[in-house]
Amino acid sequence: MPEQDPKVRVNNNDEVALGYTEEMAVREALRCLKCREHPCMTSGCPIHNNIPAFIEKITEGAFEEAYQILSETTALPAVCGRVCPQYLQCEGKCVRGDKGSPVAIGALERFVADWHRHNTVEEASAASESEKKQKKVAVIGSGPAGIACAGKLADKGYAVIIFEKEKKAGGVLSYGIPEFRLPREIVDTELEKLQKTGVVINTEKELGRDIGIDSIMEQGFDAVFIGNGAGKSIRLGIPGQELKGVLPASGFLYDANIRKEYPKAEKIAVIGGGNVAMDACRAAARVPGVQKVYVVYRRSMAEMPSDPKELREAVAEGIEFIYLTGPVEVVGDGEKAVGLKCQKMELAEPDASGRRKPVPIPGSEFVLEVDCIIEAIGSESDNDGFGDLEKSSRGYITTDPDTFATSRPGVFAGGDTVTGPKTVIAAMGAGIKAAESIAEYLEK
Ligand code: SF4
Ligand code: SF4
């Protein structure tokens, strides 16, 4: 897929990938072998999109029909086509990949969703009076799990109100993923579509601060779905982390994506090697006035958990990766961070994660001169407000894996708030399945 030149795109926030033309999409779709076993769909795509069928429609030029096939299983094709880790999922299982490059399933999904958005008048509407059910459901969080759950419940005729803690809806889709990967227009379109189905989105209502499970139940809701993600960044836990200029990735990305507010910095170090670290370093490279961005990662490139495509794009944008290096201390001048003391690492035997364990090399410390440090070493659930719901030792809500029911009758949960940080598609899939389970509970 054509994309913006790295030297140009690093100076703007426009989407990096430029999308297929109709001719390109048909040409790519023709590469699909229509395999009888279609592992891309059965064992690759977590929500089992009917990949061969929608791709076949593209080869016929029947793009709207391709969209309708996708709509049977997914609530957010324009999003998933852009942000799914396809190399681990659908494309990772494509037989074309055995002897060359897999069919670009994500790019084709994105093409179909974009084609629909640009060429079809959306007919989404609220359930008719006869379809409406007399029960209402509260959904906590308007990220992928909440959007998918709310949409499915609204389709079934339930009254749904989403409570979102931020001023803007969309959860991680709005404030976590940078616009150069997922344009706001896409998320806004999905939210508008959802509202057209009758779903009400109540913003600036935070669980544990403005609302609680008890108060929701007292308002007459018949069920609750909690899908408020796991967006709280884990801190580094090193001396100096309280200095000015040390930012959790979630806060940095939120400010950059939503407020368009940026740290005043010339040299930024991002700590971590996952997809959030990739989003953070690439967003950091676009901060006005920034001259240099480093990624400090304690293992080697081979162990990096990020999407290899994101890594390639970050390297092309001039970001320097410092591997086998861990942060030891933030160096300050008064209240302000002016450097990051690091230590070189070597890899020992695999640890519990299955990856080789980084071990510090004594006497290898050095100071990286930076005036902003972004912590992207992981995130956890912000579990204020879960009340007496049963939780795991890590603070995630415990649910029945089949029904998504929590320990409290009528309260369901799904997505990152249950599993810890996973993918958009996993959260969306959980939201759809939980909606089925909630409907079953309400009709008992
Ligand atoms: Fe692939 Fe994600 Fe689309 Fe499934 S939803 S087909 S994994 S891009
Ligand atoms: Fe087509 Fe690849 Fe799926 Fe086979 S595995 S049906 S080639 S997309």
Short mmCIF file of C-alpha atoms and ligand atoms in Angstrom, two decimals:
data_model
loop_
_atom_site.label_atom_id
_atom_site.label_comp_id
_atom_site.label_asym_id
_atom_site.label_seq_id
_atom_site.Cartn_x
_atom_site.Cartn_y
_atom_site.Cartn_z
CA MET A 1 0.00 0.00 0.00
CA PRO A 2 1.40 3.41 -0.87
CA GLU A 3 2.38 5.55 2.09
CA GLN A 4 3.63 9.03 2.88
CA ASP A 5 7.38 9.58 2.53
CA PRO A 6 8.97 9.19 6.00
CA LYS A 7 10.67 12.62 5.76
CA VAL A 8 7.36 14.27 4.98
CA ARG A 9 5.09 12.34 7.34
CA VAL A 10 7.24 12.94 10.39
CA ASN A 11 6.22 16.60 10.09
CA ASN A 12 2.50 15.94 10.05
CA ASN A 13 -0.13 13.84 11.79
CA ASP A 14 -1.86 12.61 8.64
CA GLU A 15 -2.32 8.90 8.14
CA VAL A 16 0.90 7.20 7.04
CA ALA A 17 -0.74 4.56 4.83
CA LEU A 18 -2.58 6.11 1.89
CA GLY A 19 -4.96 3.25 1.09
CA TYR A 20 -5.67 1.21 -2.02
CA THR A 21 -7.32 2.46 -5.14
CA GLU A 22 -10.10 0.20 -6.47
CA GLU A 23 -7.69 -1.27 -9.04
CA MET A 24 -5.06 -2.02 -6.40
CA ALA A 25 -7.65 -3.65 -4.13
CA VAL A 26 -8.94 -5.90 -6.93
CA ARG A 27 -5.38 -6.85 -7.91
CA GLU A 28 -4.51 -7.76 -4.32
CA ALA A 29 -7.79 -9.62 -3.82
CA LEU A 30 -7.06 -11.74 -6.89
CA ARG A 31 -4.03 -13.16 -5.05
CA CYS A 32 -6.37 -14.99 -2.65
CA LEU A 33 -6.38 -18.72 -3.40
CA LYS A 34 -9.83 -19.24 -1.82
CA CYS A 35 -8.34 -22.11 0.18
CA ARG A 36 -10.77 -24.80 1.23
CA GLU A 37 -9.48 -24.73 4.83
CA HIS A 38 -9.08 -20.90 4.86
CA PRO A 39 -6.86 -20.81 7.99
CA CYS A 40 -6.83 -17.00 7.77
CA MET A 41 -10.43 -17.08 8.96
CA THR A 42 -10.65 -20.20 11.10
CA SER A 43 -7.47 -19.91 13.13
CA GLY A 44 -6.17 -16.43 12.25
CA CYS A 45 -8.92 -13.88 12.75
CA PRO A 46 -10.07 -13.88 16.39
CA ILE A 47 -13.62 -12.96 15.37
CA HIS A 48 -13.68 -15.24 12.30
CA ASN A 49 -14.43 -12.65 9.65
CA ASN A 50 -15.42 -14.47 6.47
CA ILE A 51 -12.19 -13.51 4.73
CA PRO A 52 -12.39 -15.55 1.50
CA ALA A 53 -15.99 -14.43 0.94
CA PHE A 54 -15.38 -10.70 1.39
CA ILE A 55 -12.21 -10.89 -0.70
CA GLU A 56 -14.08 -12.68 -3.48
CA LYS A 57 -16.61 -9.84 -3.55
CA ILE A 58 -13.74 -7.40 -4.01
CA THR A 59 -12.53 -9.34 -7.05
CA GLU A 60 -16.04 -8.88 -8.51
CA GLY A 61 -15.97 -5.16 -7.77
CA ALA A 62 -18.91 -5.69 -5.38
CA PHE A 63 -17.41 -3.57 -2.60
CA GLU A 64 -20.65 -2.87 -0.72
CA GLU A 65 -21.42 -6.59 -0.63
CA ALA A 66 -17.92 -7.17 0.72
CA TYR A 67 -18.70 -4.64 3.47
CA GLN A 68 -21.96 -6.37 4.33
CA ILE A 69 -20.12 -9.70 4.72
CA LEU A 70 -17.65 -8.08 7.11
CA SER A 71 -20.49 -6.43 9.05
CA GLU A 72 -21.86 -9.84 9.99
CA THR A 73 -18.93 -10.39 12.35
CA THR A 74 -17.20 -7.10 13.03
CA ALA A 75 -18.35 -3.77 14.43
CA LEU A 76 -15.26 -1.81 13.44
CA PRO A 77 -13.76 -2.96 10.11
CA ALA A 78 -12.17 0.43 9.30
CA VAL A 79 -10.43 0.32 12.68
CA CYS A 80 -9.39 -3.35 12.64
CA GLY A 81 -8.14 -3.11 9.06
CA ARG A 82 -5.76 -0.44 10.33
CA VAL A 83 -4.70 -1.47 13.82
CA CYS A 84 -5.02 -5.28 14.09
CA PRO A 85 -1.67 -7.08 14.40
CA GLN A 86 -2.45 -8.93 11.17
CA TYR A 87 1.00 -10.54 11.07
CA LEU A 88 0.01 -12.51 14.18
CA GLN A 89 -3.58 -13.13 13.15
CA CYS A 90 -5.24 -13.40 9.73
CA GLU A 91 -2.18 -12.69 7.59
CA GLY A 92 0.02 -14.78 9.85
CA LYS A 93 -2.07 -17.82 8.84
CA CYS A 94 -2.48 -17.02 5.14
CA VAL A 95 -1.07 -19.86 3.05
CA ARG A 96 0.22 -17.33 0.53
CA GLY A 97 2.68 -16.34 3.25
CA ASP A 98 4.33 -19.79 3.17
CA LYS A 99 6.14 -18.91 -0.06
CA GLY A 100 6.05 -15.15 -0.25
CA SER A 101 3.89 -12.39 1.12
CA PRO A 102 0.45 -13.16 2.54
CA VAL A 103 -2.66 -11.61 1.04
CA ALA A 104 -2.93 -8.11 2.56
CA ILE A 105 -6.17 -8.95 4.37
CA GLY A 106 -6.03 -5.96 6.74
CA ALA A 107 -5.46 -3.51 3.90
CA LEU A 108 -8.38 -5.05 1.97
CA GLU A 109 -10.64 -4.82 5.02
CA ARG A 110 -9.65 -1.20 5.45
CA PHE A 111 -10.32 -0.53 1.75
CA VAL A 112 -13.81 -2.04 1.92
CA ALA A 113 -14.72 -0.10 5.09
CA ASP A 114 -13.41 3.16 3.63
CA TRP A 115 -15.22 2.53 0.34
CA HIS A 116 -18.46 2.03 2.27
CA ARG A 117 -17.89 5.20 4.30
CA HIS A 118 -17.31 7.28 1.20
CA ASN A 119 -19.92 5.77 -1.09
CA THR A 120 -22.85 4.57 0.97
CA VAL A 121 -25.36 6.60 2.93
CA GLU A 122 -25.40 4.95 6.34
CA GLU A 123 -28.85 3.67 7.11
CA ALA A 124 -28.18 2.82 10.78
CA SER A 125 -31.22 3.76 12.83
CA ALA A 126 -32.71 3.13 16.24
CA ALA A 127 -34.82 0.03 16.80
CA SER A 128 -38.47 0.56 15.88
CA GLU A 129 -41.08 0.85 18.66
CA SER A 130 -42.14 -2.78 18.17
CA GLU A 131 -38.53 -4.01 18.43
CA LYS A 132 -37.74 -1.94 21.54
CA LYS A 133 -37.33 -3.82 24.77
CA GLN A 134 -38.27 -2.35 28.12
CA LYS A 135 -34.87 -2.95 29.67
CA LYS A 136 -31.85 -0.72 29.84
CA VAL A 137 -28.16 -1.44 30.05
CA ALA A 138 -25.30 0.75 31.27
CA VAL A 139 -21.99 0.39 29.46
CA ILE A 140 -18.90 1.73 31.22
CA GLY A 141 -16.28 2.90 28.74
CA SER A 142 -16.60 3.88 25.09
CA GLY A 143 -13.54 2.08 23.73
CA PRO A 144 -13.70 -0.94 21.40
CA ALA A 145 -15.31 -3.27 23.98
CA GLY A 146 -17.93 -0.69 24.98
CA ILE A 147 -18.73 0.38 21.40
CA ALA A 148 -19.15 -3.23 20.25
CA CYS A 149 -21.26 -4.24 23.26
CA ALA A 150 -23.46 -1.14 23.09
CA GLY A 151 -24.00 -1.50 19.33
CA LYS A 152 -25.03 -5.13 19.60
CA LEU A 153 -27.41 -4.46 22.51
CA ALA A 154 -28.98 -1.51 20.69
CA ASP A 155 -29.51 -3.72 17.62
CA LYS A 156 -31.41 -6.09 19.87
CA GLY A 157 -33.69 -3.26 21.00
CA TYR A 158 -32.30 -2.47 24.46
CA ALA A 159 -31.89 1.07 25.68
CA VAL A 160 -28.16 1.61 26.16
CA ILE A 161 -26.34 4.43 27.90
CA ILE A 162 -22.54 4.58 27.75
CA PHE A 163 -20.69 6.29 30.57
CA GLU A 164 -17.31 7.60 29.46
CA LYS A 165 -14.85 9.24 31.83
CA GLU A 166 -13.21 11.50 29.27
CA LYS A 167 -14.66 14.54 27.55
CA LYS A 168 -14.38 12.76 24.24
CA ALA A 169 -15.70 9.26 23.54
CA GLY A 170 -13.77 6.47 21.83
CA GLY A 171 -11.48 5.29 24.62
CA VAL A 172 -8.13 4.06 23.38
CA LEU A 173 -9.26 4.59 19.77
CA SER A 174 -9.51 8.34 20.38
CA TYR A 175 -6.80 9.08 22.89
CA GLY A 176 -4.38 6.13 22.74
CA ILE A 177 -3.77 5.48 19.04
CA PRO A 178 -2.18 8.39 17.15
CA GLU A 179 -3.97 9.91 14.19
CA PHE A 180 -1.22 8.92 11.79
CA ARG A 181 -2.31 5.32 12.40
CA LEU A 182 -6.02 5.82 12.98
CA PRO A 183 -7.54 9.11 11.79
CA ARG A 184 -10.09 10.66 14.18
CA GLU A 185 -12.62 10.82 11.35
CA ILE A 186 -12.87 7.00 11.39
CA VAL A 187 -13.56 6.86 15.12
CA ASP A 188 -16.01 9.76 14.97
CA THR A 189 -17.94 8.06 12.18
CA GLU A 190 -18.28 4.89 14.26
CA LEU A 191 -19.46 6.88 17.28
CA GLU A 192 -22.01 8.79 15.18
CA LYS A 193 -23.26 5.49 13.76
CA LEU A 194 -23.65 4.13 17.26
CA GLN A 195 -25.60 7.18 18.39
CA LYS A 196 -27.91 6.84 15.39
CA THR A 197 -28.90 3.43 16.71
CA GLY A 198 -30.17 5.16 19.85
CA VAL A 199 -27.16 4.66 22.11
CA VAL A 200 -26.63 7.65 24.41
CA ILE A 201 -23.04 8.57 25.30
CA ASN A 202 -22.65 10.35 28.60
CA THR A 203 -19.13 11.79 28.77
CA GLU A 204 -17.14 12.98 31.81
CA LYS A 205 -18.66 10.27 33.97
CA GLU A 206 -15.93 8.28 35.61
CA LEU A 207 -16.51 5.03 37.45
CA GLY A 208 -15.46 5.48 41.07
CA ARG A 209 -15.60 9.28 40.84
CA ASP A 210 -18.95 10.29 39.30
CA ILE A 211 -20.73 6.96 39.17
CA GLY A 212 -20.56 3.57 40.90
CA ILE A 213 -22.05 0.15 40.21
CA ASP A 214 -24.52 0.68 43.09
CA SER A 215 -25.63 4.10 41.88
CA ILE A 216 -26.10 2.75 38.35
CA MET A 217 -28.27 -0.09 39.60
CA GLU A 218 -30.24 2.39 41.73
CA GLN A 219 -30.96 4.38 38.56
CA GLY A 220 -32.95 1.39 37.29
CA PHE A 221 -30.49 -0.21 34.89
CA ASP A 222 -31.13 -3.92 34.42
CA ALA A 223 -27.54 -4.82 33.58
CA VAL A 224 -24.10 -3.26 33.43
CA PHE A 225 -21.18 -3.97 31.12
CA ILE A 226 -17.76 -2.78 32.25
CA GLY A 227 -15.34 -2.27 29.38
CA ASN A 228 -13.19 0.57 30.62
CA GLY A 229 -9.89 -0.87 29.42
CA ALA A 230 -6.48 -0.88 31.04
CA GLY A 231 -5.09 2.49 30.17
CA LYS A 232 -3.18 3.38 33.31
CA SER A 233 0.56 3.37 32.54
CA ILE A 234 2.84 1.38 34.81
CA ARG A 235 5.54 3.61 36.28
CA LEU A 236 9.26 2.88 35.87
CA GLY A 237 9.88 2.59 39.59
CA ILE A 238 13.33 4.23 39.42
CA PRO A 239 14.75 7.24 41.30
CA GLY A 240 13.87 10.56 39.67
CA GLN A 241 10.66 9.38 38.01
CA GLU A 242 8.79 12.26 39.69
CA LEU A 243 10.89 14.90 37.91
CA LYS A 244 9.33 17.29 35.43
CA GLY A 245 9.60 15.85 31.94
CA VAL A 246 8.91 12.22 32.92
CA LEU A 247 5.57 11.25 31.41
CA PRO A 248 3.48 8.08 31.35
CA ALA A 249 2.81 7.08 27.72
CA SER A 250 -0.96 7.20 28.31
CA GLY A 251 -0.81 10.85 29.43
CA PHE A 252 1.59 11.85 26.65
CA LEU A 253 -0.53 10.20 23.95
CA TYR A 254 -3.74 11.63 25.41
CA ASP A 255 -2.35 15.17 25.38
CA ALA A 256 -0.89 14.79 21.90
CA ASN A 257 -3.99 13.13 20.40
CA ILE A 258 -6.79 15.03 22.09
CA ARG A 259 -5.49 18.28 23.49
CA LYS A 260 -2.77 18.84 20.89
CA GLU A 261 -0.54 19.76 23.80
CA TYR A 262 3.07 18.66 23.64
CA PRO A 263 5.99 18.57 26.05
CA LYS A 264 8.60 21.29 25.52
CA ALA A 265 11.52 19.03 24.70
CA GLU A 266 14.37 18.61 22.24
CA LYS A 267 15.46 15.06 22.99
CA ILE A 268 12.99 12.39 24.07
CA ALA A 269 13.63 8.86 25.30
CA VAL A 270 10.80 6.35 25.18
CA ILE A 271 11.24 3.34 27.44
CA GLY A 272 9.71 0.07 26.26
CA GLY A 273 9.43 -2.20 23.23
CA GLY A 274 5.72 -2.83 22.69
CA ASN A 275 3.16 -1.21 20.43
CA VAL A 276 2.48 1.62 22.86
CA ALA A 277 6.21 2.40 22.82
CA MET A 278 6.04 2.51 19.01
CA ASP A 279 3.04 4.85 19.07
CA ALA A 280 4.74 7.00 21.69
CA CYS A 281 8.09 7.28 19.90
CA ARG A 282 6.48 8.06 16.56
CA ALA A 283 4.19 10.64 18.18
CA ALA A 284 7.26 12.05 19.98
CA ALA A 285 9.06 12.44 16.63
CA ARG A 286 6.14 14.66 15.54
CA VAL A 287 6.32 16.93 18.62
CA PRO A 288 7.15 20.46 17.42
CA GLY A 289 10.79 21.33 18.16
CA VAL A 290 11.95 17.79 18.87
CA GLN A 291 15.32 16.98 17.34
CA LYS A 292 15.98 13.43 18.48
CA VAL A 293 13.93 10.49 19.73
CA TYR A 294 15.39 7.35 21.25
CA VAL A 295 13.74 4.08 22.21
CA VAL A 296 15.45 2.37 25.13
CA TYR A 297 14.66 -1.34 25.29
CA ARG A 298 16.18 -3.86 27.66
CA ARG A 299 16.19 -6.84 25.30
CA SER A 300 17.31 -7.10 21.67
CA MET A 301 15.31 -6.36 18.53
CA ALA A 302 14.47 -10.06 18.17
CA GLU A 303 12.54 -10.01 21.47
CA MET A 304 10.61 -6.81 20.80
CA PRO A 305 6.89 -7.47 21.18
CA SER A 306 5.86 -4.62 18.88
CA ASP A 307 4.43 -5.12 15.40
CA PRO A 308 7.47 -5.39 13.05
CA LYS A 309 5.73 -3.00 10.65
CA GLU A 310 5.51 -0.33 13.34
CA LEU A 311 9.18 -0.87 14.15
CA ARG A 312 10.14 -0.51 10.47
CA GLU A 313 8.10 2.66 10.17
CA ALA A 314 9.64 4.12 13.33
CA VAL A 315 13.17 3.41 12.05
CA ALA A 316 12.29 5.03 8.70
CA GLU A 317 11.12 8.11 10.63
CA GLY A 318 14.58 8.52 12.14
CA ILE A 319 14.00 7.11 15.61
CA GLU A 320 17.11 5.58 17.17
CA PHE A 321 16.74 2.27 19.00
CA ILE A 322 19.08 1.56 21.89
CA TYR A 323 18.76 -2.17 22.56
CA LEU A 324 19.95 -4.24 25.51
CA THR A 325 19.72 -1.19 27.73
CA GLY A 326 17.64 -0.53 30.83
CA PRO A 327 16.88 2.71 32.68
CA VAL A 328 18.43 3.07 36.14
CA GLU A 329 17.69 6.64 37.21
CA VAL A 330 16.29 9.88 35.84
CA VAL A 331 18.95 12.55 36.17
CA GLY A 332 17.62 15.95 37.25
CA ASP A 333 18.69 19.56 37.33
CA GLY A 334 16.52 21.00 40.06
CA GLU A 335 12.98 19.80 39.32
CA LYS A 336 13.62 19.08 35.68
CA ALA A 337 14.77 15.86 34.00
CA VAL A 338 17.96 16.39 31.99
CA GLY A 339 19.11 12.86 31.38
CA LEU A 340 18.46 9.17 31.74
CA LYS A 341 21.06 7.02 33.44
CA CYS A 342 21.04 3.65 31.72
CA GLN A 343 22.79 0.33 32.09
CA LYS A 344 23.72 -2.13 29.36
CA MET A 345 22.15 -5.59 29.55
CA GLU A 346 22.96 -9.07 28.30
CA LEU A 347 20.48 -11.84 27.75
CA ALA A 348 20.37 -14.91 29.98
CA GLU A 349 18.03 -17.91 29.94
CA PRO A 350 14.32 -17.37 29.12
CA ASP A 351 12.15 -16.06 31.99
CA ALA A 352 8.46 -16.69 32.73
CA SER A 353 7.45 -14.74 29.59
CA GLY A 354 9.43 -17.21 27.46
CA ARG A 355 11.80 -14.45 26.35
CA ARG A 356 15.45 -14.35 27.32
CA LYS A 357 15.91 -12.50 30.58
CA PRO A 358 17.90 -9.25 30.48
CA VAL A 359 20.68 -9.14 33.08
CA PRO A 360 22.56 -5.88 33.88
CA ILE A 361 26.26 -5.70 33.00
CA PRO A 362 28.11 -4.26 36.03
CA GLY A 363 29.98 -1.01 35.35
CA SER A 364 28.21 -0.37 32.04
CA GLU A 365 26.21 2.70 33.14
CA PHE A 366 26.01 5.76 30.90
CA VAL A 367 23.82 8.86 30.75
CA LEU A 368 21.63 9.58 27.77
CA GLU A 369 21.08 13.32 27.45
CA VAL A 370 17.33 13.81 27.11
CA ASP A 371 14.90 16.35 28.51
CA CYS A 372 11.76 14.20 28.30
CA ILE A 373 11.28 10.54 29.21
CA ILE A 374 8.15 8.63 28.25
CA GLU A 375 7.31 5.48 30.19
CA ALA A 376 5.81 2.83 27.89
CA ILE A 377 6.55 -0.36 29.79
CA GLY A 378 2.94 -1.52 30.11
CA SER A 379 -0.40 -0.54 31.49
CA GLU A 380 -2.96 -1.79 33.95
CA SER A 381 -6.59 -1.41 34.79
CA ASP A 382 -7.69 1.70 36.62
CA ASN A 383 -9.83 -0.30 39.01
CA ASP A 384 -11.21 2.48 41.19
CA GLY A 385 -14.92 1.96 41.36
CA PHE A 386 -15.02 -1.81 40.86
CA GLY A 387 -16.34 -1.99 44.44
CA ASP A 388 -16.71 -5.51 45.76
CA LEU A 389 -16.44 -7.19 42.34
CA GLU A 390 -14.08 -10.14 42.46
CA LYS A 391 -10.66 -9.21 41.05
CA SER A 392 -7.48 -11.04 40.16
CA SER A 393 -4.27 -10.43 42.12
CA ARG A 394 -3.31 -7.90 39.39
CA GLY A 395 -6.54 -5.96 39.88
CA TYR A 396 -8.40 -7.12 36.77
CA ILE A 397 -12.08 -8.04 37.07
CA THR A 398 -12.65 -11.78 37.26
CA THR A 399 -15.39 -13.09 34.95
CA ASP A 400 -16.86 -16.34 33.76
CA PRO A 401 -14.93 -16.90 30.49
CA ASP A 402 -18.07 -17.98 28.62
CA THR A 403 -20.68 -15.55 29.90
CA PHE A 404 -18.52 -12.54 30.88
CA ALA A 405 -20.54 -12.43 34.13
CA THR A 406 -18.72 -10.93 37.11
CA SER A 407 -19.21 -12.01 40.71
CA ARG A 408 -22.19 -9.64 40.97
CA PRO A 409 -25.44 -10.67 39.25
CA GLY A 410 -26.31 -8.41 36.35
CA VAL A 411 -22.79 -7.01 36.04
CA PHE A 412 -20.66 -8.15 33.11
CA ALA A 413 -17.17 -7.16 32.01
CA GLY A 414 -14.89 -7.72 29.03
CA GLY A 415 -11.82 -6.49 27.18
CA ASP A 416 -8.62 -5.21 28.74
CA THR A 417 -10.28 -4.56 32.11
CA VAL A 418 -10.53 -8.36 32.42
CA THR A 419 -7.58 -9.65 30.40
CA GLY A 420 -5.04 -6.87 30.85
CA PRO A 421 -3.80 -4.99 27.78
CA LYS A 422 -4.57 -6.91 24.59
CA THR A 423 -5.64 -5.87 21.10
CA VAL A 424 -8.51 -3.74 19.83
CA ILE A 425 -9.95 -6.78 18.08
CA ALA A 426 -9.84 -8.87 21.28
CA ALA A 427 -11.70 -6.13 23.18
CA MET A 428 -14.22 -5.72 20.38
CA GLY A 429 -14.81 -9.48 20.22
CA ALA A 430 -15.36 -9.57 23.98
CA GLY A 431 -17.87 -6.72 23.75
CA ILE A 432 -19.89 -8.53 21.07
CA LYS A 433 -19.92 -11.83 22.96
CA ALA A 434 -20.76 -10.13 26.26
CA ALA A 435 -23.76 -8.43 24.59
CA GLU A 436 -25.12 -11.85 23.62
CA SER A 437 -24.69 -13.04 27.15
CA ILE A 438 -26.30 -9.90 28.63
CA ALA A 439 -29.30 -10.33 26.32
CA GLU A 440 -29.65 -13.93 27.47
CA TYR A 441 -29.51 -12.79 31.12
CA LEU A 442 -32.12 -10.09 30.52
CA GLU A 443 -34.52 -12.48 28.80
CA LYS A 444 -34.35 -15.15 31.51
FE1 SF4 B 1 -7.53 -9.65 10.17
FE2 SF4 B 1 -8.22 -8.14 12.25
FE3 SF4 B 1 -9.70 -8.13 10.06
FE4 SF4 B 1 -9.67 -10.29 11.60
S1 SF4 B 1 -10.47 -8.27 12.14
S2 SF4 B 1 -9.53 -10.25 9.36
S3 SF4 B 1 -7.55 -10.28 12.31
S4 SF4 B 1 -7.60 -7.41 10.21
FE1 SF4 B 2 -7.01 -16.40 0.75
FE2 SF4 B 2 -4.82 -16.54 2.32
FE3 SF4 B 2 -7.20 -17.03 3.32
FE4 SF4 B 2 -6.15 -18.76 1.60
S1 SF4 B 2 -5.40 -18.31 3.65
S2 SF4 B 2 -8.29 -18.04 1.67
S3 SF4 B 2 -5.03 -17.35 0.26
S4 SF4 B 2 -6.51 -15.09 2.45
#
